[in-house]
Coordinates of C-alpha atoms in Angstrom, one line a residue:
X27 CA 0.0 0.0 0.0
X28 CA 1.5 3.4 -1.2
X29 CA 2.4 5.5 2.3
X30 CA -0.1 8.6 2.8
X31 CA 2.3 11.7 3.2
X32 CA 1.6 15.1 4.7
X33 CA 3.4 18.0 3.5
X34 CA 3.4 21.9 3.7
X35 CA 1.0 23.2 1.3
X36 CA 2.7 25.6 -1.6
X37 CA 2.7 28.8 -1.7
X38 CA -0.5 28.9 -4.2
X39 CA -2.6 27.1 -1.5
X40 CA -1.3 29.4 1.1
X41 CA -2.6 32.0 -1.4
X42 CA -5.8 30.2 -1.8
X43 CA -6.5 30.1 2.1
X44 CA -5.5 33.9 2.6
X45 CA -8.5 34.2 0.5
X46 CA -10.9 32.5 2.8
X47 CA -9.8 34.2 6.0
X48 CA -8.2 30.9 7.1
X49 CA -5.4 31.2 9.5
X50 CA -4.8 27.7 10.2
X51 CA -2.0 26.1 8.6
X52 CA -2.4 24.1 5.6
X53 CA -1.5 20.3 4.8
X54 CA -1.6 18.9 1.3
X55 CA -1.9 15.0 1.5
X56 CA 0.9 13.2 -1.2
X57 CA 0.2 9.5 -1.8
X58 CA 3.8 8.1 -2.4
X59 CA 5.9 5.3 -2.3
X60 CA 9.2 8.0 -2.2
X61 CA 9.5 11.3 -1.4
X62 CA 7.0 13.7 -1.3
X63 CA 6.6 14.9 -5.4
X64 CA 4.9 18.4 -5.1
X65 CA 5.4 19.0 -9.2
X66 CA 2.9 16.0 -9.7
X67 CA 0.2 17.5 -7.7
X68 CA 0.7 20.7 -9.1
X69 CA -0.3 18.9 -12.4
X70 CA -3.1 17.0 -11.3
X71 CA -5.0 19.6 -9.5
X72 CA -6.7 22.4 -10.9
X73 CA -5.0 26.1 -10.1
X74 CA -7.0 28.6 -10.9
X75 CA -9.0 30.7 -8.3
X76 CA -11.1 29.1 -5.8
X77 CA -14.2 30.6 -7.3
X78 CA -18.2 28.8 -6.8
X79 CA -19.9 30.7 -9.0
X80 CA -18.1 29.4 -12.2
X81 CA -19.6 26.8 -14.2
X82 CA -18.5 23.3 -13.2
X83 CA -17.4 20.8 -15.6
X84 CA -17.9 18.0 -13.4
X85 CA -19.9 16.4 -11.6
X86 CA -20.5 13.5 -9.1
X87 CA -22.8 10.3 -8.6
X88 CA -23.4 8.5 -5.9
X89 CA -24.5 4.8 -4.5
X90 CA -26.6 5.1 -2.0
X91 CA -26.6 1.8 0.3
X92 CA -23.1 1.8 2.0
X93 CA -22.5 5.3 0.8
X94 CA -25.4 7.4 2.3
X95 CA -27.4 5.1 4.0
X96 CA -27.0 2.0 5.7
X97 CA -30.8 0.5 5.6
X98 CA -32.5 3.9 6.5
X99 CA -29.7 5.4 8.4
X100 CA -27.8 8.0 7.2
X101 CA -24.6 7.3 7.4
X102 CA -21.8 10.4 8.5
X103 CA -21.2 12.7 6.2
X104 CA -23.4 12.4 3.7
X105 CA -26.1 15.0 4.4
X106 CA -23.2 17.5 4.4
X107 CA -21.7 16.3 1.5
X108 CA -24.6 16.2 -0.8
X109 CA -25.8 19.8 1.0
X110 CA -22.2 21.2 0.0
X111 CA -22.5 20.3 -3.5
X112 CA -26.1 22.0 -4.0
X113 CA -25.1 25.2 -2.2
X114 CA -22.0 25.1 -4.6
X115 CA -24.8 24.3 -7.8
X116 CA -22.3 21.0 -8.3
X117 CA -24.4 18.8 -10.2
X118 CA -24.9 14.8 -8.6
X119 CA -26.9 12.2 -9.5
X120 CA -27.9 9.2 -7.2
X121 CA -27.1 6.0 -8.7
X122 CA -28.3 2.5 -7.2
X123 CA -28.7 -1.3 -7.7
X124 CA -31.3 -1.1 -5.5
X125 CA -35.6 -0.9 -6.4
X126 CA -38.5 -2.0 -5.8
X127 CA -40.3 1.2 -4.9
X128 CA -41.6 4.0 -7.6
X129 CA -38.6 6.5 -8.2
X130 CA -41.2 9.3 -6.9
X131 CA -41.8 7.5 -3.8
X132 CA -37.8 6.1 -3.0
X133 CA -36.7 10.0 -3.9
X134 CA -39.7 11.5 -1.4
X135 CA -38.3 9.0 1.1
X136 CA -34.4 9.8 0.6
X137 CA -35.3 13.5 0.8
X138 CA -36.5 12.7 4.1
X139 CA -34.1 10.4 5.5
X140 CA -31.0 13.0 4.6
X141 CA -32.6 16.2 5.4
X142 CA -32.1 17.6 1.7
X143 CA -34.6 17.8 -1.5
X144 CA -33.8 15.4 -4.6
X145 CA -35.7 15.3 -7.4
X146 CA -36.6 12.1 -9.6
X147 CA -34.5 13.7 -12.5
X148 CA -31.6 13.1 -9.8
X149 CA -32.3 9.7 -9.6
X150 CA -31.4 5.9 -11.2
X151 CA -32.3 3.0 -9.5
X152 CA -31.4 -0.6 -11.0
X153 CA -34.9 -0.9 -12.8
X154 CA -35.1 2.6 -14.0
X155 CA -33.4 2.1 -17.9
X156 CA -36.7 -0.6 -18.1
X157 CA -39.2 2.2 -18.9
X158 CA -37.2 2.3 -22.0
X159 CA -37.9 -0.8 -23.6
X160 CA -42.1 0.1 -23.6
X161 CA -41.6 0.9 -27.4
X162 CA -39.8 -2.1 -28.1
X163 CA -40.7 -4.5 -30.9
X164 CA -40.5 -8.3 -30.2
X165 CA -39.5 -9.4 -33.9
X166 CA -40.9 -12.8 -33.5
X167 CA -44.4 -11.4 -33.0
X168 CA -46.5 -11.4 -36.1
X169 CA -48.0 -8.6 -34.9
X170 CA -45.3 -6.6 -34.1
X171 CA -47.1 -4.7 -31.5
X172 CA -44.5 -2.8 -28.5
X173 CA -43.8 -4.4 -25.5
X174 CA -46.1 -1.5 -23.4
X175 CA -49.2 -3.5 -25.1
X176 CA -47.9 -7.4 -24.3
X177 CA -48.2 -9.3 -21.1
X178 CA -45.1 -9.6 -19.0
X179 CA -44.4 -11.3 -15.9
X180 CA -42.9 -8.8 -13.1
X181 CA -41.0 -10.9 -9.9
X182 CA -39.6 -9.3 -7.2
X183 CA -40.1 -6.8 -4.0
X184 CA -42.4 -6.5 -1.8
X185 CA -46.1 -7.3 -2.7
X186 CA -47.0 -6.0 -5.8
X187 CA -44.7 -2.9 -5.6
X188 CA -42.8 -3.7 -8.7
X189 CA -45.8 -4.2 -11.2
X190 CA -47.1 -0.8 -10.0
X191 CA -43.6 0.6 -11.0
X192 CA -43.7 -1.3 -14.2
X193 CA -47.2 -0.1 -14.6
X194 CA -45.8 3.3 -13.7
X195 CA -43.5 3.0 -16.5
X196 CA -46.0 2.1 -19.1
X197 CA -46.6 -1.5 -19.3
X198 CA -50.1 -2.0 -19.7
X199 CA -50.1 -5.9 -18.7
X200 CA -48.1 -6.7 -16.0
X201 CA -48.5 -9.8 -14.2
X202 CA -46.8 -11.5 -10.8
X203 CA -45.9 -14.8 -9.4
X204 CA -48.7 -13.7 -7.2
X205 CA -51.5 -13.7 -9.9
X206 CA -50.3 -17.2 -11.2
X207 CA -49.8 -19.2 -7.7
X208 CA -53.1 -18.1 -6.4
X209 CA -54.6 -18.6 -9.8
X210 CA -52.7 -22.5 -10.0
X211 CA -51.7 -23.4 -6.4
X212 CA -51.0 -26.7 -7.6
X213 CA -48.0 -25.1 -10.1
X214 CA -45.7 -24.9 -6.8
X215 CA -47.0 -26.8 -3.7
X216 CA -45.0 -25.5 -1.2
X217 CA -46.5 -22.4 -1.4
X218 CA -49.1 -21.1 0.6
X219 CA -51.4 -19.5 -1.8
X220 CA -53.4 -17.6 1.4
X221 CA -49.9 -15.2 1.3
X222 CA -50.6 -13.8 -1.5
X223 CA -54.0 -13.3 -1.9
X224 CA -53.5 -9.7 -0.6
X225 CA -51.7 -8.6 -3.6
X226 CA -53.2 -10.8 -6.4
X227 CA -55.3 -10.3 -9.4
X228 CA -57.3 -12.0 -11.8
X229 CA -55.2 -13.5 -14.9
X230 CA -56.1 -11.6 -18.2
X231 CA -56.5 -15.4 -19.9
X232 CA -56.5 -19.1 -17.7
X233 CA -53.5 -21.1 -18.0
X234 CA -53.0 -23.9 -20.4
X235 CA -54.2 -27.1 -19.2
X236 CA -54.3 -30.8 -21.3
X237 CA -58.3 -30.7 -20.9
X238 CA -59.0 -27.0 -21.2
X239 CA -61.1 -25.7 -24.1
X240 CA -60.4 -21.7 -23.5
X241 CA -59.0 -20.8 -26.8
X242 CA -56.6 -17.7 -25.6
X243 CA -54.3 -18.6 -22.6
X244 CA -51.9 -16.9 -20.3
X245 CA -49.4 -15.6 -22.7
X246 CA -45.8 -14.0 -21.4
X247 CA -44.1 -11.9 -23.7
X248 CA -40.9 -10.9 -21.0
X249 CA -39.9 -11.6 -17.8
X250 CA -38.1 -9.0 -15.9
X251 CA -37.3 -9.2 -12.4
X252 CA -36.9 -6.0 -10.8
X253 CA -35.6 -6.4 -7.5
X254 CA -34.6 -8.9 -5.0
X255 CA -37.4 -11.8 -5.0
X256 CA -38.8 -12.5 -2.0
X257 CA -39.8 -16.5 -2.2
X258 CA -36.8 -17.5 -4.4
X259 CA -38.0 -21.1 -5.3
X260 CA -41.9 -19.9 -6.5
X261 CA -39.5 -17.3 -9.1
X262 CA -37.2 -19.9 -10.0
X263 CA -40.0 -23.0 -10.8
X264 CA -41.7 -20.4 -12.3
X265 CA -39.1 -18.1 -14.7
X266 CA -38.1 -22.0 -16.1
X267 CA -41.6 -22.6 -16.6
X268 CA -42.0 -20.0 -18.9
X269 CA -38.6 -19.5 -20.4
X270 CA -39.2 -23.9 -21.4
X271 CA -42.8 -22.9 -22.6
X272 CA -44.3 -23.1 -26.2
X273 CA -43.8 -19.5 -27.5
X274 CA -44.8 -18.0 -23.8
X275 CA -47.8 -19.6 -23.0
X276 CA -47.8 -20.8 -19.3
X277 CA -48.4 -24.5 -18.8
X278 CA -47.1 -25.4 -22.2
X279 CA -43.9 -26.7 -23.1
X280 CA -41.2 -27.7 -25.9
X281 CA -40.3 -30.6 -27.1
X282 CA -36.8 -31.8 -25.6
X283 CA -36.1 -34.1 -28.2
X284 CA -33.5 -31.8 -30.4
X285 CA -29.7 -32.2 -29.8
X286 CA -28.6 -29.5 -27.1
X287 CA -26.7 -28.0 -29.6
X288 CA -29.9 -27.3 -31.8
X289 CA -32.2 -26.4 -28.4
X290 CA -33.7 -23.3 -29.4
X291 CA -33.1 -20.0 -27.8
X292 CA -35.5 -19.2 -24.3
X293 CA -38.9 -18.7 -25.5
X294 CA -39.2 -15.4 -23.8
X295 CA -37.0 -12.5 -23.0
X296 CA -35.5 -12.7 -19.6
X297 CA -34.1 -9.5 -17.9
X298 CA -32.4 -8.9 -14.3
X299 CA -31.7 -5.7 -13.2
X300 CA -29.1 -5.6 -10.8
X301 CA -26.1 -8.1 -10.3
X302 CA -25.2 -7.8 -7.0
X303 CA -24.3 -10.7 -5.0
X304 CA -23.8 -8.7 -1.8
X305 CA -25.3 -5.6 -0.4
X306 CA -24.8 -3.5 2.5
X307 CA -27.6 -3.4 5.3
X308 CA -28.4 -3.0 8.9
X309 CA -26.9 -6.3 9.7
X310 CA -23.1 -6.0 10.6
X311 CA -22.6 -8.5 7.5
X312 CA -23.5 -8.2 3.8
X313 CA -26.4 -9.9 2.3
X314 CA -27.2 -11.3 -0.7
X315 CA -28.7 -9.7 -3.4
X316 CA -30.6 -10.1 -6.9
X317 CA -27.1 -11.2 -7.7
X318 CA -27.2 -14.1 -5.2
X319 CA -30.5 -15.0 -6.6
X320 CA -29.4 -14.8 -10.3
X321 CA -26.2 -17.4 -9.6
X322 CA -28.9 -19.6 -7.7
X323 CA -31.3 -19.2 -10.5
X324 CA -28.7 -19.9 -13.2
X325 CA -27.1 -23.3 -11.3
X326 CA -30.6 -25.1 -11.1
X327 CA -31.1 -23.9 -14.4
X328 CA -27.6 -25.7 -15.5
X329 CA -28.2 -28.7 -13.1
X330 CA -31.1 -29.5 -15.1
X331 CA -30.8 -28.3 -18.6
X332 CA -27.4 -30.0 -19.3
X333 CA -24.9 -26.9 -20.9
X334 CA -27.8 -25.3 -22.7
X335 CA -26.8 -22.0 -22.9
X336 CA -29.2 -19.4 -20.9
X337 CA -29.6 -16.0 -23.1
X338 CA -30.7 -13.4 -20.4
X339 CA -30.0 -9.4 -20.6
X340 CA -28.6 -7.6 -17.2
X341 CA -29.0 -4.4 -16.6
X342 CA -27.6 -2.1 -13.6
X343 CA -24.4 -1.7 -12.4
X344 CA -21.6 -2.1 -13.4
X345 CA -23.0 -2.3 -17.2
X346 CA -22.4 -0.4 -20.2
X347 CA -26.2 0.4 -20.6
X348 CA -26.9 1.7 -17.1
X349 CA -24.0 4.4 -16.8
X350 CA -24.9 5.7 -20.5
X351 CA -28.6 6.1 -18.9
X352 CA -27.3 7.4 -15.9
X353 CA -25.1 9.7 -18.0
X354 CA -27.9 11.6 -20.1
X355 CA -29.7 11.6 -16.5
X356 CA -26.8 13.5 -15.4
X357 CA -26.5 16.4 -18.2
X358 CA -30.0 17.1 -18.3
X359 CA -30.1 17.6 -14.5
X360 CA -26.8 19.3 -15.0
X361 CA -28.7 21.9 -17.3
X362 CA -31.5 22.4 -15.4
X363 CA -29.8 23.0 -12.7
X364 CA -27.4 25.3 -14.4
X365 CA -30.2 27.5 -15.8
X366 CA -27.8 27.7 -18.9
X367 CA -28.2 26.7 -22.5
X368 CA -26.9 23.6 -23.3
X369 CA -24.0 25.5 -25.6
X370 CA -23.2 27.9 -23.1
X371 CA -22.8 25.1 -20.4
X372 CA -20.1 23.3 -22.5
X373 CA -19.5 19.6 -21.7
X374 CA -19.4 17.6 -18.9
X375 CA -15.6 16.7 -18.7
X376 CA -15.4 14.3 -15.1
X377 CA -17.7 12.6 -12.9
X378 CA -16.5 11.3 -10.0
X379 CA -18.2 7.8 -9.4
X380 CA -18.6 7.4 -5.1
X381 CA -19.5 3.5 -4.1
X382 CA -18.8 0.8 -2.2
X383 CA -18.7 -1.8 -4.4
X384 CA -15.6 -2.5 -6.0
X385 CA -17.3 -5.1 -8.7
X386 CA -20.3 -2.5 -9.4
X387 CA -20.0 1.1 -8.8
X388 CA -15.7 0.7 -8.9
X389 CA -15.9 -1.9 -12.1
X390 CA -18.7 0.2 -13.8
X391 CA -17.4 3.5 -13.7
X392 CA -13.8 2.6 -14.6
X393 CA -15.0 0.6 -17.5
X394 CA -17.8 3.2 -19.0
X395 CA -16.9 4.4 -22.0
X396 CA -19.1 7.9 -22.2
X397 CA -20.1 8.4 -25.4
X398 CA -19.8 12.2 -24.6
X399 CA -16.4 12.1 -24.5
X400 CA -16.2 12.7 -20.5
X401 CA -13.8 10.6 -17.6
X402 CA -15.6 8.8 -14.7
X403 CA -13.0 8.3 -11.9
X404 CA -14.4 6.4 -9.1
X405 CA -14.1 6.6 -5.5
X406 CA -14.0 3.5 -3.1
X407 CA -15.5 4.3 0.1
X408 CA -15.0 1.9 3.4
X409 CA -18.6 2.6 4.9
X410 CA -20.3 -0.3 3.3
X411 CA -19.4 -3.6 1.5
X412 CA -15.7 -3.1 1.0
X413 CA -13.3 -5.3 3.4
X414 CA -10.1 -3.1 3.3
X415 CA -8.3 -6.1 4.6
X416 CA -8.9 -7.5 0.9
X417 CA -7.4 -6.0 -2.6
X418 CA -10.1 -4.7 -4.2
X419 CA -10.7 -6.7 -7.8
X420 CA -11.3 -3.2 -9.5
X421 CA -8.9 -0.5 -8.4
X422 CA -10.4 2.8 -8.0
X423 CA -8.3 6.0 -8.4
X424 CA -8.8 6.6 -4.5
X425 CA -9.9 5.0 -1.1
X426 CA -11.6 7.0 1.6
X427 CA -13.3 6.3 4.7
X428 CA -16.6 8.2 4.1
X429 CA -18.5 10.0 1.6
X430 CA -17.3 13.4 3.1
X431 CA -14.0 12.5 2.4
X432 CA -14.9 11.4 -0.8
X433 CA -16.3 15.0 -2.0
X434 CA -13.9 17.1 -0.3
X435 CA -11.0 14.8 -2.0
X436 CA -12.9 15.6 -5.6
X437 CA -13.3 19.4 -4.8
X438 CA -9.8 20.0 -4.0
X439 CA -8.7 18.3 -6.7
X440 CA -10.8 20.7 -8.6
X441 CA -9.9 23.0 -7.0
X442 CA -13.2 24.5 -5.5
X443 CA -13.6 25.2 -2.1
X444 CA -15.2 22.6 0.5
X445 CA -16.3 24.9 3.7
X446 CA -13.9 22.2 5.4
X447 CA -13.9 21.6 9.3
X448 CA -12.3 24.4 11.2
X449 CA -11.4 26.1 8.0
X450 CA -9.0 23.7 6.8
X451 CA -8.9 23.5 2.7
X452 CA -10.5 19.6 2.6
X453 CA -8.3 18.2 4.3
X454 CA -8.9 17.5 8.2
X455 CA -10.9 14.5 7.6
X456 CA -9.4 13.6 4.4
X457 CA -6.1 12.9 6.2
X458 CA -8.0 9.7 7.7
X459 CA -6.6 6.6 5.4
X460 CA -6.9 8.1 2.2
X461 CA -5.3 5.7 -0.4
X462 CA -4.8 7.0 -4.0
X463 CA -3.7 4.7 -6.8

């Protein structure tokens, strides 16, 4: 691990803090494995005048569980740190692998929890980039009708949360395990169907039995799980079901008799939203996530297909998709909060990506390639999942305790000013463990 230096600021910062009425001394913090090399610093950080009301070309987004929360506490620092950045008009979005909820409600209940008002234009949850796909066209369909006006099946949360969000979005036939177990108890036993009565509704068609004589039956064009399922054996016997169907229709299925390496393709669509294995909660240890369900999903699904191939579509962190939707997020936010043309705001050079998560928010934002031509460095805090006794898989340009460490490392890097503790540039709590690559 590289040795975390202190060293008499230059003259410029000296210059810098004369400005702000500090009479304090002040400590510019060197990573180094040598002696301390001012001239790189010098290079790296921005030198102009400390000045907020220029226009920033960056900009920041952050996780939220493990970052600013842990479960529905706040953790320390982070209603500072997000209340410095909007008294400085420093753009930020919020960027999670979590769901389940309506982004109106979860940003309502954030605002709350952290004493400061977001917006849903501030805000990407791991389900979010699905209201996209309401215009889609499922190319096997005849009709060729959008995915807003097909049945799909919703799994996960807490009652029917998620097909209210999906419904939300623009999906105008959204079903749940809920509407099939109570409508088939006998398609999983174990089951209780009484459970989920409460949140249940009629199927738009029955499902396919030998001796039925209904000529339409339940049809799923998608499945999609939003967020963490809650009865992970009813989602599993049931996702297989219909992914082994005839052409979607529940209680049907395909012949097996083709070679594996000619076994078509799922009949359906299958999406997760959020890879995760772990996440960060009240409990002292990590828990599993949609990730964990996803790996137990996909090893029954091995165990008894034989090597056929699964074809499914994650979305959420750390992918490609999700950062270039939480990109355009970000400049439109950044505009609006700007009050500025687009042309006179210019681009939006850096984002700083703040997580705990070195195989999500870490991976993700070191490998996005921004098609607008801006740099995402990332920021590894210790507050949530992160074991700092491990190497993290994904390096991150820097390692801080907390989220207020975190912005004020950013700002001085930008050279903006932080309102530190006591006066001091960004640095007094920075000093605390900070590890830069």
């Amino acid at each position: 691990m590289p040795a975390v230096m202190l060293t008499q600021a230059s003259p410029l910062l000296r210059r810098l803090a004369a400005s702000r009425s500090c009479s304090q001394p002040i400590y510019l913090i060197q990573w180094s494995c040598g002696p301390p090399r001012l001239r790189q610093w010098h290079q790296s950080f921005h030198t102009g005048p400390i000045n907020s009301s220029r226009t920033p070309d960056f900009a920041f987004a952050f996780d939220i569980d493990g970052v600013l929360l842990r479960s529905s506490n706040p953790l320390p620092g982070a209603q500072q740190a997000l209340s410095l950045l909007q008294r400085l008009r420093i753009p930020f979005i919020l960027l999670t692998n979590g769901g389940g909820k309506h982004e109106r409600d979860r940003v309502a209940e954030l605002s709350r929890l952290l004493s400061i008002s977001i917006s849903p234009d501030m805000f990407v949850q791991s389900h979010t980039p699905f209201a996209d796909l309401i215009h889609q066209i499922d190319e096997r369909d005849s009709a060729k009708a959008p995915l807003k006006d097909k049945t799909i099946l919703v799994c996960g949360g807490d009652g029917d949360s998620c097909r209210r969000v999906a419904e939300s979005y623009g999906f105008t036939s959204v079903i749940t395990p809920a509407d099939i177990i109570t409508s088939m108890p006998t398609l999983w036993p174990f089951s209780s169907p009484q459970s989920y009565t409460a949140h249940a509704r009629p199927l738009p068609h029955p499902i396919y039995n030998p001796s039925s004589t209904s000529a339409n039956h339940l049809t799923i064009s998608s499945i999609f799980v939003f967020a963490d399922p809650r009865d992970w054996a009813l989602d599993t016997q049931l996702i297989i079901d219909v992914l082994l169907s005839q052409d979607g229709i529940v209680g049907t299925t395909r012949s097996r008799s083709l070679p594996t390496h000619e076994h078509p393709a799922p009949s359906v669509p299958l999406f997760f939203s959020n890879p995760d294995l772990h996440w960060a909660s009240q409990y002292h240890l990590p828990r599993l996530g949609q990730g964990g369900f996803k790996a137990a999903f996909m090893g029954v699904w091995n165990e008894t297909h034989g090597g056929i191939p699964l074809e499914e579509k994650t979305i959420g962190k750390p992918s490609q998709e999700t950062f270039e939707f939480a990109e355009k997020r970000l400049m439109e936010h950044r505009w609006d909060l700007l009050r500025t043309p687009k042309e006179e705001a210019g681009g939006l050079r850096k984002v700083y990506m703040v997580g705990d998560n070195p195989l999500s928010d870490i991976q993700g934002g070191n490998d996005y390639l921004s098609p607008a031509g801006s740099v995402w460095d990332t920021i590894l805090v210790r507050s949530g999942v992160y074991n700092d006794s491990e190497r993290p898989p994904h390096r991150p340009k820097v390692t801080v305790d907390g989220v207020w460490d975190a912005v004020e490392w950013a700002l001085l890097r930008e050279g903006w000013p932080t309102d530190g503790v006591d006066g001091v540039l960004g640095i007094k709590s920075a000093q605390k463990g900070c590890i830069q690559r």
